[in-house]
CSV table of C-alpha atoms in Angstrom, one decimal:
chain,number,residue,atom,x,y,z
G,51,MET,CA,-26.4,61.6,-19.5
G,52,SER,CA,-26.8,59.4,-16.4
G,53,ALA,CA,-24.4,56.8,-15.4
G,54,LEU,CA,-26.0,53.5,-14.5
G,55,LEU,CA,-24.7,51.6,-11.5
G,56,GLN,CA,-23.6,48.3,-12.6
G,57,ASN,CA,-23.5,45.5,-10.2
G,58,PRO,CA,-20.9,42.9,-11.0
G,59,THR,CA,-22.4,39.6,-11.8
G,60,THR,CA,-21.1,36.9,-9.5
G,61,GLU,CA,-22.1,33.6,-10.8
G,62,ARG,CA,-21.5,30.7,-8.5
G,63,THR,CA,-19.2,28.2,-10.3
G,64,THR,CA,-18.9,25.7,-7.5
G,65,GLU,CA,-21.4,24.0,-5.2
G,66,GLU,CA,-20.9,21.6,-2.3
G,67,LYS,CA,-23.1,18.7,-1.4
G,68,ARG,CA,-22.6,16.5,1.7
G,69,LEU,CA,-23.8,13.0,1.0
G,70,SER,CA,-22.9,11.7,4.4
G,71,LYS,CA,-20.6,12.6,7.3
G,72,ASP,CA,-17.5,11.5,5.3
G,73,ILE,CA,-18.6,12.1,1.7
G,74,ASN,CA,-18.5,15.7,0.5
G,75,LEU,CA,-18.8,16.4,-3.2
G,76,ILE,CA,-17.7,19.7,-4.7
G,77,TYR,CA,-19.1,20.4,-8.1
G,78,ASP,CA,-17.3,22.8,-10.5
G,79,PHE,CA,-19.7,24.1,-13.0
G,80,THR,CA,-17.1,25.9,-15.1
G,81,GLU,CA,-17.8,24.7,-18.7
G,82,LYS,CA,-14.9,22.8,-20.3
G,83,PRO,CA,-14.8,21.1,-23.7
G,84,ASN,CA,-14.7,17.3,-23.8
G,85,ARG,CA,-11.2,16.5,-25.0
G,86,THR,CA,-11.6,12.8,-24.1
G,87,HIS,CA,-12.5,9.9,-26.2
G,88,LEU,CA,-15.4,9.1,-23.8
G,89,LYS,CA,-19.0,9.7,-24.7
G,90,ALA,CA,-21.8,10.2,-22.1
G,91,GLN,CA,-24.9,8.1,-22.3
G,92,SER,CA,-28.1,9.9,-23.3
G,93,ASP,CA,-29.4,9.9,-19.7
G,94,ARG,CA,-26.2,9.6,-17.7
G,95,ALA,CA,-22.7,11.1,-17.4
G,96,VAL,CA,-19.6,8.9,-17.3
G,97,VAL,CA,-16.5,9.4,-15.2
G,98,ALA,CA,-13.5,10.6,-17.2
G,99,LYS,CA,-11.1,11.3,-14.4
G,100,LEU,CA,-10.8,11.4,-10.6
G,101,ARG,CA,-8.2,13.1,-8.5
G,102,ALA,CA,-7.4,11.4,-5.2
G,103,ASP,CA,-5.3,12.7,-2.3
G,104,LEU,CA,-4.0,9.7,-0.5
G,105,VAL,CA,-2.9,9.9,3.1
G,106,LEU,CA,0.2,7.7,3.4
G,107,PRO,CA,1.3,5.8,6.5
G,108,ASN,CA,4.0,8.5,7.1
G,109,ASN,CA,1.2,11.1,7.2
G,110,LYS,CA,2.2,12.7,3.9
G,111,ILE,CA,-0.2,13.2,1.0
G,112,LEU,CA,0.3,11.5,-2.4
G,113,THR,CA,-1.9,12.9,-5.2
G,114,VAL,CA,-3.0,10.4,-7.9
G,115,ASP,CA,-5.0,11.4,-11.0
G,116,ILE,CA,-7.0,8.4,-12.2
G,117,ASP,CA,-7.7,8.8,-15.9
G,118,PHE,CA,-10.4,6.6,-17.4
G,119,ASP,CA,-10.0,8.0,-20.9
G,120,SER,CA,-9.2,5.5,-23.7
G,121,THR,CA,-8.7,5.8,-27.4
G,122,SER,CA,-11.6,3.3,-27.9
G,123,GLY,CA,-14.1,5.6,-26.3
G,124,TYR,CA,-15.6,2.6,-24.6
G,125,HIS,CA,-16.1,3.1,-20.9
G,126,ASP,CA,-15.7,-0.3,-19.2
G,127,ASN,CA,-14.7,0.9,-15.7
G,128,THR,CA,-17.2,-0.4,-13.2
G,129,MET,CA,-16.1,0.3,-9.6
G,130,MET,CA,-13.4,1.5,-7.3
G,131,VAL,CA,-13.1,-0.3,-4.0
G,132,MET,CA,-11.3,1.5,-1.2
G,133,ASP,CA,-11.7,-0.3,2.1
G,134,ASP,CA,-12.2,-3.7,3.8
G,135,PHE,CA,-16.0,-3.6,3.6
G,136,GLY,CA,-15.9,-2.8,-0.1
G,137,VAL,CA,-13.5,-5.8,-0.7
G,138,GLU,CA,-15.8,-8.0,1.4
G,139,MET,CA,-18.7,-7.0,-0.9
G,140,LEU,CA,-16.7,-7.6,-4.0
G,141,VAL,CA,-15.4,-10.9,-2.8
G,142,THR,CA,-18.9,-12.1,-2.0
G,143,ALA,CA,-20.1,-11.1,-5.4
G,144,PHE,CA,-17.2,-12.9,-7.1
G,145,ALA,CA,-17.7,-16.1,-5.0
G,146,VAL,CA,-21.4,-16.2,-6.0
G,147,LYS,CA,-21.0,-15.3,-9.6
G,148,TYR,CA,-17.6,-16.6,-10.7
G,149,GLY,CA,-16.4,-19.0,-7.9
G,150,GLN,CA,-14.5,-19.1,-4.7
G,151,GLN,CA,-11.0,-19.4,-6.3
G,152,PHE,CA,-11.5,-15.9,-7.9
G,153,ALA,CA,-12.9,-14.5,-4.7
G,154,ASP,CA,-9.8,-15.8,-2.8
G,155,LYS,CA,-7.5,-14.0,-5.3
G,156,ILE,CA,-9.1,-10.7,-4.5
G,157,SER,CA,-9.0,-11.3,-0.8
G,158,ASN,CA,-5.3,-12.2,-0.9
G,159,ALA,CA,-4.4,-9.3,-3.2
G,160,TRP,CA,-6.1,-6.9,-0.7
G,161,ALA,CA,-4.5,-8.5,2.4
G,162,GLU,CA,-0.9,-8.6,1.1
G,163,LYS,CA,1.6,-6.3,-0.5
G,164,ASN,CA,1.9,-6.8,-4.2
G,165,HIS,CA,5.7,-7.2,-3.9
G,166,GLN,CA,7.6,-8.0,-0.7
G,167,ASN,CA,9.6,-4.7,-0.8
G,168,ASP,CA,6.5,-2.5,-1.4
G,169,PRO,CA,5.9,0.2,1.3
G,170,ARG,CA,2.3,-0.7,1.9
G,171,LYS,CA,-0.7,-2.9,1.0
G,172,PRO,CA,-3.0,-1.7,-1.9
G,173,THR,CA,-5.0,1.5,-1.4
G,174,TYR,CA,-7.8,0.6,-3.8
G,175,LEU,CA,-8.9,-1.9,-6.4
G,176,LEU,CA,-10.3,-1.0,-9.8
G,177,VAL,CA,-12.8,-3.3,-11.4
G,178,GLN,CA,-13.5,-3.4,-15.2
G,179,LYS,CA,-16.5,-5.2,-16.7
G,180,PRO,CA,-15.7,-8.3,-18.8
G,181,SER,CA,-14.8,-7.7,-22.4
G,182,ILE,CA,-16.8,-10.7,-23.5
G,183,HIS,CA,-20.2,-12.0,-22.4
G,184,ASP,CA,-19.8,-14.4,-19.4
G,185,GLY,CA,-16.2,-13.5,-19.1
G,186,LEU,CA,-14.4,-12.5,-15.9
G,187,PRO,CA,-14.1,-8.8,-14.9
G,188,GLN,CA,-10.6,-7.5,-14.6
G,189,VAL,CA,-9.5,-6.4,-11.1
G,190,PHE,CA,-6.4,-4.2,-10.7
G,191,VAL,CA,-4.6,-3.6,-7.4
G,192,ALA,CA,-3.4,0.0,-7.2
G,193,CYS,CA,-1.2,2.3,-5.2
G,194,GLY,CA,0.8,0.2,-2.8
G,195,GLU,CA,3.9,-0.3,-4.9
G,196,LYS,CA,7.2,1.4,-4.4
G,197,GLU,CA,7.8,2.0,-8.1
G,198,HIS,CA,4.6,2.6,-10.1
G,199,ASN,CA,6.0,2.4,-13.6
G,200,LYS,CA,8.2,-0.6,-13.1
G,201,SER,CA,5.8,-3.4,-13.9
G,202,LYS,CA,2.9,-3.7,-16.4
G,203,PRO,CA,-0.4,-3.7,-14.7
G,204,GLN,CA,-2.1,-7.1,-14.7
G,205,SER,CA,-5.5,-8.2,-13.5
G,206,ILE,CA,-5.4,-10.3,-10.4
G,207,VAL,CA,-8.2,-12.7,-11.6
C-alpha cells in the first residue's frame, strides 16, 4: 500500500482591493447565513452592516457597528456622508430638489455640535430615502454626542 502525499488545501478566504489611495476594501468570502430581515435585489447586494473605527480628537479609537437591518426587510438607507465635501454635495442636492431651508438645516447640523456639551461635531450623516413619493429624505446626525442612548434619534430635516 502506498501512502499518498496530501497537500493541505489552502483556500483564500479574504481578498483586498485598493480603490484609491485612501479606500481599501477587504472582502471576507467566508460563507455565512443571512440572519437579517434584509433581502438582496436580483442583481445587486444590499448593505446589512458596517463596522467603523473612528479616530477621536484625543487620538483614541471608537468602534461603531452600523446595523441597517430592520424587521420590515425594507432597505431605505441611501447614503453615508463623512466629510465636508460630501456635506457640500448633499446640501447642493437638497437646495435644488427640496429648497434652501432644508439645505441650511443640513449645513448647520454638520457645522455645530448637536448639544452644547457634546465632545465634538458629528462624524457622519446617514440619509434615508423618503417613505412617501415626493416626501423629504430623513437625515440623521451621528457620533458626536457624549451619551449616545440618551435621546431618541430625529431627522434634522
